[in-house]
PDB file of C-alpha atoms and ligand atoms in Angstrom:
ATOM      1  CA  MET W   1     -81.010-183.962  33.441  1.00  0.00           C
ATOM      2  CA  GLY W   2     -78.092-184.530  31.233  1.00  0.00           C
ATOM      3  CA  ALA W   3     -76.621-187.880  29.879  1.00  0.00           C
ATOM      4  CA  VAL W   4     -74.927-190.082  32.414  1.00  0.00           C
ATOM      5  CA  ALA W   5     -72.405-192.778  31.639  1.00  0.00           C
ATOM      6  CA  ILE W   6     -70.923-195.437  33.943  1.00  0.00           C
ATOM      7  CA  TYR W   7     -67.294-196.212  33.390  1.00  0.00           C
ATOM      8  CA  PRO W   8     -66.737-199.757  34.757  1.00  0.00           C
ATOM      9  CA  GLY W   9     -63.489-201.531  35.323  1.00  0.00           C
ATOM     10  CA  SER W  10     -60.972-203.053  37.534  1.00  0.00           C
ATOM     11  CA  PHE W  11     -58.888-200.100  38.056  1.00  0.00           C
ATOM     12  CA  ASP W  12     -56.187-202.200  39.802  1.00  0.00           C
ATOM     13  CA  PRO W  13     -54.618-199.665  39.976  1.00  0.00           C
ATOM     14  CA  PRO W  14     -55.933-196.522  38.180  1.00  0.00           C
ATOM     15  CA  THR W  15     -53.555-195.281  35.604  1.00  0.00           C
ATOM     16  CA  LEU W  16     -53.139-192.088  33.587  1.00  0.00           C
ATOM     17  CA  GLY W  17     -54.901-193.919  30.658  1.00  0.00           C
ATOM     18  CA  HIS W  18     -58.018-194.236  32.903  1.00  0.00           C
ATOM     19  CA  VAL W  19     -57.778-190.524  33.911  1.00  0.00           C
ATOM     20  CA  SER W  20     -57.451-189.480  30.155  1.00  0.00           C
ATOM     21  CA  LEU W  21     -60.532-191.532  29.252  1.00  0.00           C
ATOM     22  CA  VAL W  22     -62.567-189.887  32.080  1.00  0.00           C
ATOM     23  CA  GLU W  23     -61.360-186.443  30.863  1.00  0.00           C
ATOM     24  CA  ARG W  24     -62.488-187.223  27.239  1.00  0.00           C
ATOM     25  CA  GLY W  25     -65.686-188.808  28.492  1.00  0.00           C
ATOM     26  CA  LEU W  26     -66.573-185.564  30.249  1.00  0.00           C
ATOM     27  CA  ALA W  27     -66.532-183.858  26.840  1.00  0.00           C
ATOM     28  CA  VAL W  28     -69.446-186.126  25.778  1.00  0.00           C
ATOM     29  CA  PHE W  29     -71.361-186.899  28.963  1.00  0.00           C
ATOM     30  CA  ASP W  30     -72.572-184.568  31.688  1.00  0.00           C
ATOM     31  CA  ARG W  31     -71.830-186.949  34.420  1.00  0.00           C
ATOM     32  CA  ILE W  32     -69.591-190.082  34.637  1.00  0.00           C
ATOM     33  CA  ILE W  33     -69.850-192.682  37.403  1.00  0.00           C
ATOM     34  CA  VAL W  34     -66.451-194.451  37.731  1.00  0.00           C
ATOM     35  CA  ALA W  35     -67.213-197.832  39.104  1.00  0.00           C
ATOM     36  CA  VAL W  36     -65.030-200.527  40.461  1.00  0.00           C
ATOM     37  CA  ALA W  37     -66.102-203.910  39.599  1.00  0.00           C
ATOM     38  CA  LYS W  38     -65.874-206.503  42.252  1.00  0.00           C
ATOM     39  CA  ASN W  39     -64.651-209.570  40.407  1.00  0.00           C
ATOM     40  CA  PRO W  40     -63.570-212.378  42.655  1.00  0.00           C
ATOM     41  CA  LEU W  41     -62.164-214.248  39.585  1.00  0.00           C
ATOM     42  CA  LYS W  42     -59.528-211.677  39.052  1.00  0.00           C
ATOM     43  CA  GLY W  43     -56.608-211.709  41.544  1.00  0.00           C
ATOM     44  CA  ALA W  44     -56.295-208.082  42.433  1.00  0.00           C
ATOM     45  CA  LEU W  45     -53.291-206.232  43.937  1.00  0.00           C
ATOM     46  CA  PHE W  46     -55.508-203.617  45.724  1.00  0.00           C
ATOM     47  CA  SER W  47     -58.712-204.270  47.470  1.00  0.00           C
ATOM     48  CA  VAL W  48     -61.976-202.689  46.127  1.00  0.00           C
ATOM     49  CA  ASP W  49     -61.859-200.302  49.074  1.00  0.00           C
ATOM     50  CA  GLU W  50     -58.362-199.191  48.122  1.00  0.00           C
ATOM     51  CA  ARG W  51     -59.220-198.878  44.483  1.00  0.00           C
ATOM     52  CA  VAL W  52     -62.206-196.641  45.312  1.00  0.00           C
ATOM     53  CA  GLU W  53     -59.977-194.544  47.474  1.00  0.00           C
ATOM     54  CA  LEU W  54     -57.192-194.165  44.983  1.00  0.00           C
ATOM     55  CA  LEU W  55     -59.764-193.268  42.316  1.00  0.00           C
ATOM     56  CA  ARG W  56     -61.246-190.559  44.674  1.00  0.00           C
ATOM     57  CA  GLU W  57     -57.707-189.166  45.408  1.00  0.00           C
ATOM     58  CA  SER W  58     -56.687-189.266  41.740  1.00  0.00           C
ATOM     59  CA  LEU W  59     -59.870-187.820  40.214  1.00  0.00           C
ATOM     60  CA  ALA W  60     -61.337-185.421  42.818  1.00  0.00           C
ATOM     61  CA  GLU W  61     -58.463-182.735  42.283  1.00  0.00           C
ATOM     62  CA  ARG W  62     -58.725-182.849  38.532  1.00  0.00           C
ATOM     63  CA  PHE W  63     -62.332-182.806  38.145  1.00  0.00           C
ATOM     64  CA  PRO W  64     -63.876-181.108  41.137  1.00  0.00           C
ATOM     65  CA  ASP W  65     -67.149-179.847  39.835  1.00  0.00           C
ATOM     66  CA  GLY W  66     -69.405-182.814  40.896  1.00  0.00           C
ATOM     67  CA  ARG W  67     -69.510-184.341  37.491  1.00  0.00           C
ATOM     68  CA  ILE W  68     -67.713-187.363  38.667  1.00  0.00           C
ATOM     69  CA  GLU W  69     -68.850-190.012  41.132  1.00  0.00           C
ATOM     70  CA  ILE W  70     -66.769-192.990  42.318  1.00  0.00           C
ATOM     71  CA  ASP W  71     -68.596-196.085  43.196  1.00  0.00           C
ATOM     72  CA  ARG W  72     -68.341-199.976  43.265  1.00  0.00           C
ATOM     73  CA  PHE W  73     -70.668-202.701  42.147  1.00  0.00           C
ATOM     74  CA  GLU W  74     -71.079-206.329  41.949  1.00  0.00           C
ATOM     75  CA  GLY W  75     -72.970-208.358  39.302  1.00  0.00           C
ATOM     76  CA  LEU W  76     -73.910-207.494  35.763  1.00  0.00           C
ATOM     77  CA  THR W  77     -72.702-204.163  34.576  1.00  0.00           C
ATOM     78  CA  VAL W  78     -76.062-203.518  32.597  1.00  0.00           C
ATOM     79  CA  ASP W  79     -78.081-204.037  35.769  1.00  0.00           C
ATOM     80  CA  TYR W  80     -75.777-201.554  37.647  1.00  0.00           C
ATOM     81  CA  ALA W  81     -76.108-199.090  34.769  1.00  0.00           C
ATOM     82  CA  ARG W  82     -79.815-199.345  34.784  1.00  0.00           C
ATOM     83  CA  ARG W  83     -80.046-198.827  38.649  1.00  0.00           C
ATOM     84  CA  LYS W  84     -77.902-195.694  38.135  1.00  0.00           C
ATOM     85  CA  GLY W  85     -80.095-194.340  35.401  1.00  0.00           C
ATOM     86  CA  ALA W  86     -77.219-194.335  32.916  1.00  0.00           C
ATOM     87  CA  ALA W  87     -77.653-194.227  29.184  1.00  0.00           C
ATOM     88  CA  ALA W  88     -74.242-195.532  28.396  1.00  0.00           C
ATOM     89  CA  ILE W  89     -71.377-197.765  29.403  1.00  0.00           C
ATOM     90  CA  LEU W  90     -68.079-196.023  28.723  1.00  0.00           C
ATOM     91  CA  ARG W  91     -65.031-198.165  27.823  1.00  0.00           C
ATOM     92  CA  GLY W  92     -61.646-197.449  26.436  1.00  0.00           C
ATOM     93  CA  LEU W  93     -59.865-198.783  23.373  1.00  0.00           C
ATOM     94  CA  ARG W  94     -56.133-199.064  23.112  1.00  0.00           C
ATOM     95  CA  ALA W  95     -53.926-199.803  20.266  1.00  0.00           C
ATOM     96  CA  THR W  96     -55.368-203.024  18.646  1.00  0.00           C
ATOM     97  CA  SER W  97     -55.431-205.197  21.868  1.00  0.00           C
ATOM     98  CA  ASP W  98     -58.806-204.272  23.291  1.00  0.00           C
ATOM     99  CA  PHE W  99     -61.101-204.545  20.311  1.00  0.00           C
ATOM    100  CA  GLU W 100     -61.982-208.211  20.273  1.00  0.00           C
ATOM    101  CA  PHE W 101     -62.702-208.533  23.956  1.00  0.00           C
ATOM    102  CA  GLU W 102     -64.616-205.193  24.145  1.00  0.00           C
ATOM    103  CA  PHE W 103     -66.724-206.022  21.036  1.00  0.00           C
ATOM    104  CA  ARG W 104     -67.788-209.368  22.507  1.00  0.00           C
ATOM    105  CA  MET W 105     -68.679-207.837  25.843  1.00  0.00           C
ATOM    106  CA  ALA W 106     -70.561-204.973  24.147  1.00  0.00           C
ATOM    107  CA  MET W 107     -72.590-207.590  22.146  1.00  0.00           C
ATOM    108  CA  MET W 108     -73.564-209.408  25.218  1.00  0.00           C
ATOM    109  CA  ASN W 109     -74.451-206.247  27.145  1.00  0.00           C
ATOM    110  CA  ARG W 110     -76.606-205.152  24.210  1.00  0.00           C
ATOM    111  CA  HIS W 111     -78.264-208.577  24.153  1.00  0.00           C
ATOM    112  CA  LEU W 112     -79.102-208.235  27.875  1.00  0.00           C
ATOM    113  CA  GLU W 113     -80.152-204.615  27.741  1.00  0.00           C
ATOM    114  CA  LYS W 114     -80.837-203.031  24.370  1.00  0.00           C
ATOM    115  CA  ASP W 115     -81.467-199.433  25.759  1.00  0.00           C
ATOM    116  CA  ILE W 116     -77.959-198.981  27.320  1.00  0.00           C
ATOM    117  CA  HIS W 117     -75.273-198.272  24.750  1.00  0.00           C
ATOM    118  CA  SER W 118     -71.673-199.067  24.823  1.00  0.00           C
ATOM    119  CA  VAL W 119     -69.559-195.999  24.004  1.00  0.00           C
ATOM    120  CA  PHE W 120     -65.860-196.384  23.241  1.00  0.00           C
ATOM    121  CA  LEU W 121     -63.302-193.528  23.401  1.00  0.00           C
ATOM    122  CA  MET W 122     -59.613-193.617  23.111  1.00  0.00           C
ATOM    123  CA  ALA W 123     -57.289-192.226  25.622  1.00  0.00           C
ATOM    124  CA  ASP W 124     -54.614-189.738  24.681  1.00  0.00           C
ATOM    125  CA  HIS W 125     -52.029-191.425  22.444  1.00  0.00           C
ATOM    126  CA  ARG W 126     -49.367-191.099  25.153  1.00  0.00           C
ATOM    127  CA  TRP W 127     -51.384-193.869  27.065  1.00  0.00           C
ATOM    128  CA  PHE W 128     -52.020-196.210  24.118  1.00  0.00           C
ATOM    129  CA  PHE W 129     -49.775-198.925  25.502  1.00  0.00           C
ATOM    130  CA  ILE W 130     -50.410-198.457  29.202  1.00  0.00           C
ATOM    131  CA  SER W 131     -52.344-201.012  31.247  1.00  0.00           C
ATOM    132  CA  SER W 132     -52.833-201.697  34.897  1.00  0.00           C
ATOM    133  CA  SER W 133     -51.205-205.055  34.543  1.00  0.00           C
ATOM    134  CA  THR W 134     -47.975-203.782  32.930  1.00  0.00           C
ATOM    135  CA  VAL W 135     -47.760-201.088  35.544  1.00  0.00           C
ATOM    136  CA  LYS W 136     -48.119-203.623  38.259  1.00  0.00           C
ATOM    137  CA  GLU W 137     -45.676-205.852  36.781  1.00  0.00           C
ATOM    138  CA  ALA W 138     -42.915-203.110  36.355  1.00  0.00           C
ATOM    139  CA  ALA W 139     -43.576-201.597  39.793  1.00  0.00           C
ATOM    140  CA  SER W 140     -43.303-205.072  41.441  1.00  0.00           C
ATOM    141  CA  LEU W 141     -39.862-205.497  39.858  1.00  0.00           C
ATOM    142  CA  GLY W 142     -38.681-202.054  41.349  1.00  0.00           C
ATOM    143  CA  ALA W 143     -39.517-199.871  38.261  1.00  0.00           C
ATOM    144  CA  ASP W 144     -40.397-196.167  38.754  1.00  0.00           C
ATOM    145  CA  VAL W 145     -43.872-195.806  37.071  1.00  0.00           C
ATOM    146  CA  SER W 146     -44.573-192.417  38.467  1.00  0.00           C
ATOM    147  CA  ASP W 147     -45.098-190.879  35.046  1.00  0.00           C
ATOM    148  CA  LEU W 148     -47.690-193.510  34.140  1.00  0.00           C
ATOM    149  CA  VAL W 149     -50.058-193.278  37.081  1.00  0.00           C
ATOM    150  CA  PRO W 150     -51.706-190.479  39.131  1.00  0.00           C
ATOM    151  CA  GLU W 151     -49.455-189.316  42.085  1.00  0.00           C
ATOM    152  CA  PRO W 152     -51.564-191.093  44.873  1.00  0.00           C
ATOM    153  CA  VAL W 153     -51.192-194.288  42.931  1.00  0.00           C
ATOM    154  CA  ALA W 154     -47.484-193.782  42.540  1.00  0.00           C
ATOM    155  CA  ARG W 155     -47.165-193.232  46.287  1.00  0.00           C
ATOM    156  CA  ARG W 156     -49.040-196.531  47.194  1.00  0.00           C
ATOM    157  CA  LEU W 157     -47.008-198.504  44.651  1.00  0.00           C
ATOM    158  CA  ARG W 158     -43.854-197.124  46.147  1.00  0.00           C
ATOM    159  CA  SER W 159     -44.802-198.141  49.606  1.00  0.00           C
ATOM    160  CA  LYS W 160     -45.738-201.638  48.385  1.00  0.00           C
ATOM    161  CA  TYR W 161     -42.641-202.026  46.281  1.00  0.00           C
ATOM    162  CA  PRO W 162     -39.812-199.748  47.305  1.00  0.00           C
ATOM    163  CA  PRO W 163     -37.936-198.707  44.110  1.00  0.00           C
ATOM    164  CA  GLU W 164     -34.686-200.543  43.483  1.00  0.00           C
ATOM    165  CA  PRO W 165     -31.582-198.916  42.105  1.00  0.00           C
ATOM    166  CA  ARG W 166     -31.102-199.997  38.455  1.00  0.00           C
ATOM    167  CA  GLU W 167     -27.843-201.207  36.975  1.00  0.00           C
ATOM    168  CA  GLY W 168     -26.188-199.579  34.112  1.00  0.00           C
TER     169      GLY W 168
HETATM  170  P1  ADP N   1     -61.297-204.301  33.058  1.00  0.00           P
HETATM  171  O1  ADP N   1     -60.651-205.405  33.719  1.00  0.00           O
HETATM  172  O2  ADP N   1     -62.712-204.125  33.186  1.00  0.00           O
HETATM  173  O3  ADP N   1     -60.750-204.383  31.576  1.00  0.00           O
HETATM  174  P2  ADP N   1     -59.470-202.087  33.465  1.00  0.00           P
HETATM  175  O4  ADP N   1     -59.275-201.165  34.672  1.00  0.00           O
HETATM  176  O5  ADP N   1     -58.250-202.803  32.928  1.00  0.00           O
HETATM  177  O6  ADP N   1     -60.702-203.010  33.704  1.00  0.00           O
HETATM  178  O7  ADP N   1     -59.988-201.089  32.175  1.00  0.00           O
HETATM  179  C1  ADP N   1     -61.248-200.399  32.320  1.00  0.00           C
HETATM  180  C2  ADP N   1     -61.450-199.791  30.978  1.00  0.00           C
HETATM  181  O8  ADP N   1     -60.508-198.751  30.686  1.00  0.00           O
HETATM  182  C3  ADP N   1     -61.425-200.736  29.843  1.00  0.00           C
HETATM  183  O9  ADP N   1     -62.369-200.412  28.802  1.00  0.00           O
HETATM  184  C4  ADP N   1     -59.983-200.508  29.222  1.00  0.00           C
HETATM  185  O10 ADP N   1     -60.011-200.812  27.907  1.00  0.00           O
HETATM  186  C5  ADP N   1     -59.976-199.023  29.526  1.00  0.00           C
HETATM  187  N1  ADP N   1     -58.420-198.580  29.614  1.00  0.00           N
HETATM  188  C6  ADP N   1     -57.530-198.967  30.478  1.00  0.00           C
HETATM  189  N2  ADP N   1     -56.392-198.455  30.127  1.00  0.00           N
HETATM  190  C7  ADP N   1     -56.418-197.678  29.103  1.00  0.00           C
HETATM  191  C8  ADP N   1     -55.648-196.820  28.291  1.00  0.00           C
HETATM  192  N3  ADP N   1     -54.369-196.762  28.663  1.00  0.00           N
HETATM  193  N4  ADP N   1     -56.238-196.253  27.340  1.00  0.00           N
HETATM  194  C9  ADP N   1     -57.499-196.447  26.984  1.00  0.00           C
HETATM  195  N5  ADP N   1     -58.367-197.118  27.626  1.00  0.00           N
HETATM  196  C10 ADP N   1     -57.870-197.768  28.682  1.00  0.00           C
END
């Protein structure tokens, strides 16, 4: 059995930054379990079911060889990782903004479960400044974000927020 990582996150919605991270993760791990965290404290645009479905539609075509699993979980990430037999928690780092938060979370996870390692990768530089929240905000104001998200996500965003003609 090869090394398995879980890649936990909100994925509200999945972006090409997330896809890039999975692609790079597969160069390091044999299998990646992309897991939508159910976090009632975060007001989400898409339900957990919708996010799981969007991840399936977005990742299955690109990575068809059974090395990707899409799942959901509640509770502590380290408990979920242990249940899944994962050796690592995969997270992404963007230009400067993520470090402090990710560092604190990795420290806590290590305190809780020293045998599960946090592994950080960077997405391709094209996605350094892309986040689900900026994508959501721009789409909600009528912007076309189709070059920042997988096609199934672009479709869902268009149906939620019909694009508006821009002035100028
Ligand atoms: P969370 O609410 O857990 O941060 P996100 O869906 O926002 O969930 O992000 C999940 C993980 O993916 C985080 O580690 C985040 O840093 C990483 N990530 C998100 N977007 C990008 C990106 N454009 N480039 C690199 N990593 C990213």
